[in-house]
mmCIF file of C-alpha atoms in Angstrom:
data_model
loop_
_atom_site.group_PDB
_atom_site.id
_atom_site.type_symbol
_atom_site.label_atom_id
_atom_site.label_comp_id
_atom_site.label_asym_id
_atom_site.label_seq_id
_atom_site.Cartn_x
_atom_site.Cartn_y
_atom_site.Cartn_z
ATOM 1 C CA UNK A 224 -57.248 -80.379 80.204
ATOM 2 C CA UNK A 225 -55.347 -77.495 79.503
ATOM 3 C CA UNK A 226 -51.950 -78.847 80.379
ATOM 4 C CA UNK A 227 -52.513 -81.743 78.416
ATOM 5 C CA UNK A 228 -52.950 -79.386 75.419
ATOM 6 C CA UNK A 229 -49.992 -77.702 76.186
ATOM 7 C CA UNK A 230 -47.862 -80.657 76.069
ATOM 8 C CA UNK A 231 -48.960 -82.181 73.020
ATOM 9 C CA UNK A 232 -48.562 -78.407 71.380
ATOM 10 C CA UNK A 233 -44.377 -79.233 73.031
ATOM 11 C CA UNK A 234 -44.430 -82.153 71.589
ATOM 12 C CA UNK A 235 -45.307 -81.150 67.911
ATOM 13 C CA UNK A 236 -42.825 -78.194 67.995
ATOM 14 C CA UNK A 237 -39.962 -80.997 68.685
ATOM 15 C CA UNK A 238 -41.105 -83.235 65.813
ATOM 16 C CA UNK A 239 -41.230 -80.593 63.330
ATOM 17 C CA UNK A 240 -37.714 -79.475 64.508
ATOM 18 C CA UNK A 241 -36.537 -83.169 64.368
ATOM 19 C CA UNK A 242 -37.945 -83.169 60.832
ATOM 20 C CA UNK A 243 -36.397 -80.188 59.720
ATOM 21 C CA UNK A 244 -32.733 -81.441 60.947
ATOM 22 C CA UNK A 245 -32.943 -84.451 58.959
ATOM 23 C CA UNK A 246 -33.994 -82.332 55.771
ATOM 24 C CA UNK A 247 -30.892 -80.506 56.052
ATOM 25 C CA UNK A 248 -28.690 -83.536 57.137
ATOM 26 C CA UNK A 249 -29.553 -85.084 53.821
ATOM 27 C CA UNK A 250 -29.310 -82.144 51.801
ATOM 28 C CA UNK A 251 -25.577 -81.684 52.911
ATOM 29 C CA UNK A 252 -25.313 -85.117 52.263
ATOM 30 C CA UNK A 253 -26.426 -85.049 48.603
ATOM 31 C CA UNK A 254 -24.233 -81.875 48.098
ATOM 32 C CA UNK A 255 -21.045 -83.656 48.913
ATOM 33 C CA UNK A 256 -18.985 -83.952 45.563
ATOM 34 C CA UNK A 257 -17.883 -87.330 44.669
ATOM 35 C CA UNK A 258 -14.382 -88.218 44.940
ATOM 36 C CA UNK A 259 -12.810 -87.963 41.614
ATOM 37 C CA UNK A 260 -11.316 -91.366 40.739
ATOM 38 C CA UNK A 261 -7.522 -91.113 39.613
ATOM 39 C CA UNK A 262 -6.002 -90.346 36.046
ATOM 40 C CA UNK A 263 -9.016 -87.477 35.201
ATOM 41 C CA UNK A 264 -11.577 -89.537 35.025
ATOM 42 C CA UNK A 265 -15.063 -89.252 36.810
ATOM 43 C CA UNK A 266 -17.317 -92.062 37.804
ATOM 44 C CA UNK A 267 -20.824 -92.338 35.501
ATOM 45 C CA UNK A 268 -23.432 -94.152 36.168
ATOM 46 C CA UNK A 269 -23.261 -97.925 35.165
ATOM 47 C CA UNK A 270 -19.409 -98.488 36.623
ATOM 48 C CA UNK A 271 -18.110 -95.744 33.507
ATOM 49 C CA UNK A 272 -15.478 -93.735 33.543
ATOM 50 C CA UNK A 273 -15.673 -89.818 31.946
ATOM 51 C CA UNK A 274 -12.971 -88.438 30.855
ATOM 52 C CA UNK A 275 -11.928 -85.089 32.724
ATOM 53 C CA UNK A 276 -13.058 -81.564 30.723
ATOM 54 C CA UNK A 277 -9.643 -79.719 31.606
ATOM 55 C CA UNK A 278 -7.856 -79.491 28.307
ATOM 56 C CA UNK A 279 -5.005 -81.706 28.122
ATOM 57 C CA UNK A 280 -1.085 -79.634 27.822
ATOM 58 C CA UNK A 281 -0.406 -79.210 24.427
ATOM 59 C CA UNK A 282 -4.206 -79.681 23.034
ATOM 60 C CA UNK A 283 -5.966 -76.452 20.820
ATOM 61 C CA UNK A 284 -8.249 -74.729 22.651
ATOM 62 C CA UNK A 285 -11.954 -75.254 21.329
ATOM 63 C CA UNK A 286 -13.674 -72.704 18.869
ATOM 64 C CA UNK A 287 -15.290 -69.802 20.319
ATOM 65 C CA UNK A 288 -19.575 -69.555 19.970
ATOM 66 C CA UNK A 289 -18.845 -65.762 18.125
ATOM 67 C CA UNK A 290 -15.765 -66.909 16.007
ATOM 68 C CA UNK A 291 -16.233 -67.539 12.086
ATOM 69 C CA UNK A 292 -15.321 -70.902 11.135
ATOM 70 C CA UNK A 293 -12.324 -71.415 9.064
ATOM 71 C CA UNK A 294 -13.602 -71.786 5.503
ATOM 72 C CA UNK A 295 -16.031 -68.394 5.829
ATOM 73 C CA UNK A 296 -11.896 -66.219 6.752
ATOM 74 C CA UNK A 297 -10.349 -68.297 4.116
ATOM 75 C CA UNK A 298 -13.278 -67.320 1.771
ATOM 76 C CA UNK A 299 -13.039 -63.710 2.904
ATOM 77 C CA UNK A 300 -9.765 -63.219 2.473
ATOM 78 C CA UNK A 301 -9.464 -65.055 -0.737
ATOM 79 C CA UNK A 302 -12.234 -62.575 -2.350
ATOM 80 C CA UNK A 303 -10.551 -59.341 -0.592
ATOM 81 C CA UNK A 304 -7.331 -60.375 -2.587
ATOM 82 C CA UNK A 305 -9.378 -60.258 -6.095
ATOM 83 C CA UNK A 306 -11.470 -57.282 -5.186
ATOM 84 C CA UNK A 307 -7.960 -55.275 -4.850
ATOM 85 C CA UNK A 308 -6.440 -56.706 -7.535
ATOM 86 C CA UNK A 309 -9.102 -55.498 -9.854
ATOM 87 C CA UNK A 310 -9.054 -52.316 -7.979
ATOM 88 C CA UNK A 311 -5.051 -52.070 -9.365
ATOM 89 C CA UNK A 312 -6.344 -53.079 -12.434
ATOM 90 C CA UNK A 313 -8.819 -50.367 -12.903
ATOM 91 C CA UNK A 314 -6.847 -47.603 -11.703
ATOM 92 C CA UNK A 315 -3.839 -48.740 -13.865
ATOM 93 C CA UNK A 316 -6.424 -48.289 -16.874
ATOM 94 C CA UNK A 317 -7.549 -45.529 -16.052
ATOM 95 C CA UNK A 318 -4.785 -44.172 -15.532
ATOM 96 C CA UNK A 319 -3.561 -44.853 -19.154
ATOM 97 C CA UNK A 320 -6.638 -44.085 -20.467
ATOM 98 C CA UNK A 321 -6.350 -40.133 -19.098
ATOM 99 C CA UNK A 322 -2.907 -40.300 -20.090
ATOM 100 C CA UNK A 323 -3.928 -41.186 -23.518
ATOM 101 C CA UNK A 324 -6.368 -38.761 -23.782
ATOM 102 C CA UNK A 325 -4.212 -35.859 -22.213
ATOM 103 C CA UNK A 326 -1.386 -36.607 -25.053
ATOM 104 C CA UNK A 327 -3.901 -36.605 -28.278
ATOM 105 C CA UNK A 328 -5.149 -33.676 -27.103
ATOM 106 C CA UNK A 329 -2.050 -31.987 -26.541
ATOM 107 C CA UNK A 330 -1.316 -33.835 -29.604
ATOM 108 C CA UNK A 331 -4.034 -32.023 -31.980
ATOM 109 C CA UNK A 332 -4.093 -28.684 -30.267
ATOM 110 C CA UNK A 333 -0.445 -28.437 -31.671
ATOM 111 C CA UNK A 334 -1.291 -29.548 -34.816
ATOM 112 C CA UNK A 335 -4.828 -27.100 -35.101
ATOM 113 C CA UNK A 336 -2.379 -24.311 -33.961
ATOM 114 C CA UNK A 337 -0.101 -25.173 -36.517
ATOM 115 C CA UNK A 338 -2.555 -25.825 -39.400
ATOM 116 C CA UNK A 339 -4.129 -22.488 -38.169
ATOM 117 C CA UNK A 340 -0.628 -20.543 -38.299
ATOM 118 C CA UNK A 341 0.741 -22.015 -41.391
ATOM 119 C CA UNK A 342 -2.253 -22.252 -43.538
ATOM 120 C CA UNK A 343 -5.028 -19.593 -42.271
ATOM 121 C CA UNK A 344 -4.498 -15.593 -43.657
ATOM 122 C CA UNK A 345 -5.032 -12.470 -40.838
ATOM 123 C CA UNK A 346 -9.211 -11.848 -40.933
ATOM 124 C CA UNK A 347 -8.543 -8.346 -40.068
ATOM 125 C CA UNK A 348 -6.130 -5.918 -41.148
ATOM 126 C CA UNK A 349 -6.246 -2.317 -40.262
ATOM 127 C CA UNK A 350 -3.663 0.403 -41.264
ATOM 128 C CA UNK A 351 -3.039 4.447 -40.533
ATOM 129 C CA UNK A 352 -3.325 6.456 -43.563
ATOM 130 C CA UNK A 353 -1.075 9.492 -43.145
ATOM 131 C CA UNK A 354 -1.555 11.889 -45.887
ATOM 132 C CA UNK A 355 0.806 14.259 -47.282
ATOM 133 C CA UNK A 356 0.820 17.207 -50.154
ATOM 134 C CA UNK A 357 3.071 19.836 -51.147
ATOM 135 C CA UNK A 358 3.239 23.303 -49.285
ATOM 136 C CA UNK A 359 5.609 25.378 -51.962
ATOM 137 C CA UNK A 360 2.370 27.263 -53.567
ATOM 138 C CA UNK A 361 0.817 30.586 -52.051
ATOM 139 C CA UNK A 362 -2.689 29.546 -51.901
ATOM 140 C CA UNK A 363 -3.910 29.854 -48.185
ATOM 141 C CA UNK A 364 -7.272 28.277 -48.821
ATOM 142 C CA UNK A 365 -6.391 25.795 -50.770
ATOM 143 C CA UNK A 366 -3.707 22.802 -50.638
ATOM 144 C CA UNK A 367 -0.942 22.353 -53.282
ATOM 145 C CA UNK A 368 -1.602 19.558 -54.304
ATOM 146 C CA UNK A 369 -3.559 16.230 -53.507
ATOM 147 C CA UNK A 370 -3.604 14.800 -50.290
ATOM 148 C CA UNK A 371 -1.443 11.490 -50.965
ATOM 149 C CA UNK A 372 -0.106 8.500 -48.705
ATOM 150 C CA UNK A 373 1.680 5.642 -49.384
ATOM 151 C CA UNK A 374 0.980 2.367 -47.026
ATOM 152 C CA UNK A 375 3.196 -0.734 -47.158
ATOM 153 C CA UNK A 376 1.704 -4.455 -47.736
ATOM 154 C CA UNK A 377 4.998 -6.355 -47.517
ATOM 155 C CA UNK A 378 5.775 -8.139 -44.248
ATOM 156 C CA UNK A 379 7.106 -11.529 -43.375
ATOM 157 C CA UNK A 380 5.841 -14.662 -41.936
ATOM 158 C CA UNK A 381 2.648 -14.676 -40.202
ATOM 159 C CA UNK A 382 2.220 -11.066 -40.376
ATOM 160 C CA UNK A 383 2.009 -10.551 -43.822
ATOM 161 C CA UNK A 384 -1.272 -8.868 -45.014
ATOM 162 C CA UNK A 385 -2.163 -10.750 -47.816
ATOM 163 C CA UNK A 386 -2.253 -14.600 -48.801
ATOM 164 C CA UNK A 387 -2.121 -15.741 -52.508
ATOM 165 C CA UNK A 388 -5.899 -17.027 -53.553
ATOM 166 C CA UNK A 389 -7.412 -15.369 -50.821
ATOM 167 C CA UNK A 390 -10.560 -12.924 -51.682
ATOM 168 C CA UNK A 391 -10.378 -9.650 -49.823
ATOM 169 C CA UNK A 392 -12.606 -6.732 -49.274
ATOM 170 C CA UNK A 393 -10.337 -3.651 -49.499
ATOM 171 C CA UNK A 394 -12.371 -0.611 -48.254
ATOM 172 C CA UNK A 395 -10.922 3.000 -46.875
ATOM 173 C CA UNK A 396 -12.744 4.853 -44.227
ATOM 174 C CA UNK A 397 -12.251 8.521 -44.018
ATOM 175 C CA UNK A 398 -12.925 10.262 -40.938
ATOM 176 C CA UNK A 399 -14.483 13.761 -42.390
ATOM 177 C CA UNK A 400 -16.104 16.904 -39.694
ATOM 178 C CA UNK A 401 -19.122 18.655 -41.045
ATOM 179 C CA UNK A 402 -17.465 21.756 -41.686
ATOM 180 C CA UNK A 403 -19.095 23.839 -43.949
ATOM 181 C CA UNK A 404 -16.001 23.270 -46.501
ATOM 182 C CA UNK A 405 -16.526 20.052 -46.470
ATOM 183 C CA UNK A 406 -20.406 20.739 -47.267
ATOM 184 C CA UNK A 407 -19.565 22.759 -49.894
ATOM 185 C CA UNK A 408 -17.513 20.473 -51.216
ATOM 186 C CA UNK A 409 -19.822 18.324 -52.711
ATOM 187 C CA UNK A 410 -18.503 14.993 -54.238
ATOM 188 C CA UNK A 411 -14.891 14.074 -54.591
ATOM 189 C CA UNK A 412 -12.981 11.435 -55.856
ATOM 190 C CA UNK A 413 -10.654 8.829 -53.990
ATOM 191 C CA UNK A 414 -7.840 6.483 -55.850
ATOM 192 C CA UNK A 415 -6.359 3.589 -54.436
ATOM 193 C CA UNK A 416 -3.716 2.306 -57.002
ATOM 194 C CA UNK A 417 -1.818 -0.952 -55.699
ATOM 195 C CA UNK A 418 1.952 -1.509 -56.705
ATOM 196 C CA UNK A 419 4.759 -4.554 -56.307
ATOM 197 C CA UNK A 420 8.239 -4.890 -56.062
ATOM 198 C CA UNK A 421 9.650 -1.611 -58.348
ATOM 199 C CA UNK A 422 6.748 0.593 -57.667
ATOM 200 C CA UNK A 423 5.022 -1.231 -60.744
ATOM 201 C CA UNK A 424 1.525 -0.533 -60.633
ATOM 202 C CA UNK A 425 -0.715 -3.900 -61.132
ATOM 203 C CA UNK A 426 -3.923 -2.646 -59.869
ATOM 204 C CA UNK A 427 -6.068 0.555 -59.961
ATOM 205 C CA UNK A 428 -9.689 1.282 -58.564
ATOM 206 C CA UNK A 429 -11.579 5.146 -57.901
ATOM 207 C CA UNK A 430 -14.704 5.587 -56.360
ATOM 208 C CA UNK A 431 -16.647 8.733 -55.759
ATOM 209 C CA UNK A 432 -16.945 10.523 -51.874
ATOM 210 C CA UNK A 433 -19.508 13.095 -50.230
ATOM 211 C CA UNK A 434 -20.760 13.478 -46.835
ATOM 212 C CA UNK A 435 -24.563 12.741 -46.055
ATOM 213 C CA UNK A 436 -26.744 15.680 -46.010
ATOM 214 C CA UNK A 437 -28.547 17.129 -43.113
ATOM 215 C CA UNK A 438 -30.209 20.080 -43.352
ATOM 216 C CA UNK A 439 -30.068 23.105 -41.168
ATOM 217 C CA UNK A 440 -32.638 22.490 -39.090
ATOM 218 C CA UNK A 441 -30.947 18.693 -38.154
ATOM 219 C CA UNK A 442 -27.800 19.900 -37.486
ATOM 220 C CA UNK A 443 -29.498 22.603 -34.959
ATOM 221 C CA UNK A 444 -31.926 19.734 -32.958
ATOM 222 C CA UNK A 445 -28.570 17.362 -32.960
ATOM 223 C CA UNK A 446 -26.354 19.899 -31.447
ATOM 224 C CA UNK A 447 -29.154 20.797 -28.484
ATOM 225 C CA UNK A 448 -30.296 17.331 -27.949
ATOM 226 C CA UNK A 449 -26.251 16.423 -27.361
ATOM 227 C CA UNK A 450 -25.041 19.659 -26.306
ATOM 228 C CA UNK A 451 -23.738 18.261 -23.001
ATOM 229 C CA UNK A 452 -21.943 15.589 -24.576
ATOM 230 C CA UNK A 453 -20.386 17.935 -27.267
ATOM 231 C CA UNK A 454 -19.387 20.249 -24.877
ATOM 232 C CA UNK A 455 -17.630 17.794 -22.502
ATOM 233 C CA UNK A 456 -15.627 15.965 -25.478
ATOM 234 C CA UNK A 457 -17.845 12.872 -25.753
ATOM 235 C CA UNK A 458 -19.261 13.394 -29.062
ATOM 236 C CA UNK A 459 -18.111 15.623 -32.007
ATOM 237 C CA UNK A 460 -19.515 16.507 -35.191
ATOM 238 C CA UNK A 461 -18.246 14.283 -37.840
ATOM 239 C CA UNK A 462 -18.730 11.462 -40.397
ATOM 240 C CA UNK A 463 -17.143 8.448 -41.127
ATOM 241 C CA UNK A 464 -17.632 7.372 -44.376
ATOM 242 C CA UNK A 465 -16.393 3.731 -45.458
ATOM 243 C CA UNK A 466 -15.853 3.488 -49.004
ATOM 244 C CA UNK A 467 -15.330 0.113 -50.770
ATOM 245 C CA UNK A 468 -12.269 0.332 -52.949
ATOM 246 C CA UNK A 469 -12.138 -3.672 -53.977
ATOM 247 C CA UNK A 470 -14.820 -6.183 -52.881
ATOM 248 C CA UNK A 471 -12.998 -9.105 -53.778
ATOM 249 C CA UNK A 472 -9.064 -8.311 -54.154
ATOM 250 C CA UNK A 473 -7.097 -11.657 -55.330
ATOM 251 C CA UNK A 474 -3.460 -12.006 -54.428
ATOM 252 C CA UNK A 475 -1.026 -13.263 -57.314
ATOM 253 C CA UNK A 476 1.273 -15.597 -56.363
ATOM 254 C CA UNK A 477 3.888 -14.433 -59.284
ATOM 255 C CA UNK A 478 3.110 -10.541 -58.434
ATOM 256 C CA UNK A 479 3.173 -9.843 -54.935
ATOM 257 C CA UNK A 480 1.490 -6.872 -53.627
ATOM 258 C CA UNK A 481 3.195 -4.553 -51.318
ATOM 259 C CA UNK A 482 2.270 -1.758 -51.171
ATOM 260 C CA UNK A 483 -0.703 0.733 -52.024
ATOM 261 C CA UNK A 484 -0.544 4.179 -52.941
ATOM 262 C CA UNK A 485 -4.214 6.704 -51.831
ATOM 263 C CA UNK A 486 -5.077 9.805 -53.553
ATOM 264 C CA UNK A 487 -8.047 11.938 -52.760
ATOM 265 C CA UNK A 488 -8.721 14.588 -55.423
ATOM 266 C CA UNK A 489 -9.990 17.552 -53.801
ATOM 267 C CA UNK A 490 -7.504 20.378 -52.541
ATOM 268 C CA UNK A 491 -10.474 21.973 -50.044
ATOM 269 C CA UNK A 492 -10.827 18.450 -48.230
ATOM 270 C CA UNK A 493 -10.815 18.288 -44.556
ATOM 271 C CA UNK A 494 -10.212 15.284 -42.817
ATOM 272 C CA UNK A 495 -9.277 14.223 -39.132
ATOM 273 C CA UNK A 496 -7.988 10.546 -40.319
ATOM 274 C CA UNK A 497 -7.876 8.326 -42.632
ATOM 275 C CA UNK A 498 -7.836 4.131 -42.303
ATOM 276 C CA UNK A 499 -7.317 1.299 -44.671
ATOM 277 C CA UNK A 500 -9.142 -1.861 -43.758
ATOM 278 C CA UNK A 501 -8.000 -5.150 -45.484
ATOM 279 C CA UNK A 502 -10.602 -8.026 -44.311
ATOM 280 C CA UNK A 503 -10.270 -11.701 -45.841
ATOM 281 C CA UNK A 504 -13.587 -13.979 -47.026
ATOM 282 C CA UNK A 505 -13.169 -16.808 -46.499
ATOM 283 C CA UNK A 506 -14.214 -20.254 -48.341
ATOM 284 C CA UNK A 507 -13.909 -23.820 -48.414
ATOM 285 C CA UNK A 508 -11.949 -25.293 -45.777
ATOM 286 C CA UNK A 509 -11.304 -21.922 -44.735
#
């Protein structure tokens, strides 16, 4: 019974082997490529002919998947060439436009500078007094005569001092120490006469000068309370006093001022300096 099994277990093995070479057989058979007919063309169903894939000499290569079709570069390009010439064309008007700009500026600061040099006076003018007086007498407490100085208005061009039309305030600042002469000296007067070409007065004005009290006990705090800055040159005891000669001085145009003559009229006067301070007002367009 056993062997019986045995051989019909043989004979199962061989059929399944047999059946697995004639799998394969056909499987090699259905692999086999057909034999491509002549001229490049491949046999189709039905009896047809295919015509062969290889590109033919001379023939354009198909398109790419990834490349842009032809209309979309055309397109591109044709909108890059605008966008750049509009770019030219913006930069070339700008660039006019700050060139423009650059040369009407230039433009009116040369003519304001011109206006301004031709047309408006000095604001400020500020001239040395240098006093003189005689010395022939023999008084040693007193002077000889007046203190007097003589300070010249006539210059040229843009530096001259005064401009016909223009109001002026005309004021003379004396620089005085509180000396006790100068206390003592109680009020004196101060003459400014002005003059043009010849020495020919044209204009005369006086005006009465003192220094400010402080009493004794003042001048005593002020000296402690700034004894370290007396001491070490930073402060000194003295006034300035600014005394208004002419608060509105006119220029002629037919009688040019140039020059002015100052008198103080005290011989006992002490005075460290002396300044005369021309400063225009103006009006209008000016």
């Amino acid at each position: 019974m056993s062997k019986q099994m045995a051989d019909q277990r043989e004979e199962g093995v061989d059929g399944v082997k047999v059946f697995a070479g004639s799998q394969i057989k056909g499987l090699d058979k259905e692999e086999e490529p057909l034999a491509a007919p002549s001229h490049g063309q491949g046999w189709r169903p039905g009896g047809r002919t295919a015509k062969s894939t290889r590109p033919e000499a001379g023939t354009r290569a198909s398109t790419m998947v990834g490349d842009p079709p032809v209309p979309a570069v055309l397109w591109a390009q044709e909108v890059g060439h605008v966008l750049a010439g509009r770019a030219r064309k913006l930069l070339l008007q700008f660039g006019m436009l700050f060139c423009t700009t650059l040369l009407l500026l230039w433009v009116s600061i040369f003519l304001y500078g011109s206006f301004y040099y031709s047309y408006m006076p000095t604001v400020s003018h500020l001239s040395p007094v240098h006093f003189s007086y005689r010395t022939d007498c023999d008084s040693s407490s007193l002077l000889c005569s007046f203190p007097v100085a003589n300070v010249s208005l006539a210059k040229t061009g843009r530096d001259r001092v005064l401009m016909y039309g223009q109001p002026y305030r005309v004021t003379l600042e004396l620089e005085l120490p509180e000396s006790p002469v100068n206390q003592d000296l109680g009020m004196f007067l101060v003459t400014v006469s002005c003059y043009t070409r010849g020495g020919r007065i044209i204009s005369t004005a006086s005006r009465s000068v003192m220094l400010h009290y402080r009493s004794h006990l003042l001048q005593v705090l002020d000296t402690i309370l700034f004894s370290g800055f007396l001491l070490f040159g930073f402060a000194e005891q003295k006034q300035l006093l600014e005394v208004e000669m002419y608060p509105e001085y006119r220029e002629n145009s037919y009688v040019p001022t140039t020059g002015a003559i100052i008198e103080v009229h005290s011989k006992r006067v002490q005075m460290y300096g002396a300044y005369l301070r021309i400063h225009a007002h103006f009006t209008g367009l000016r």
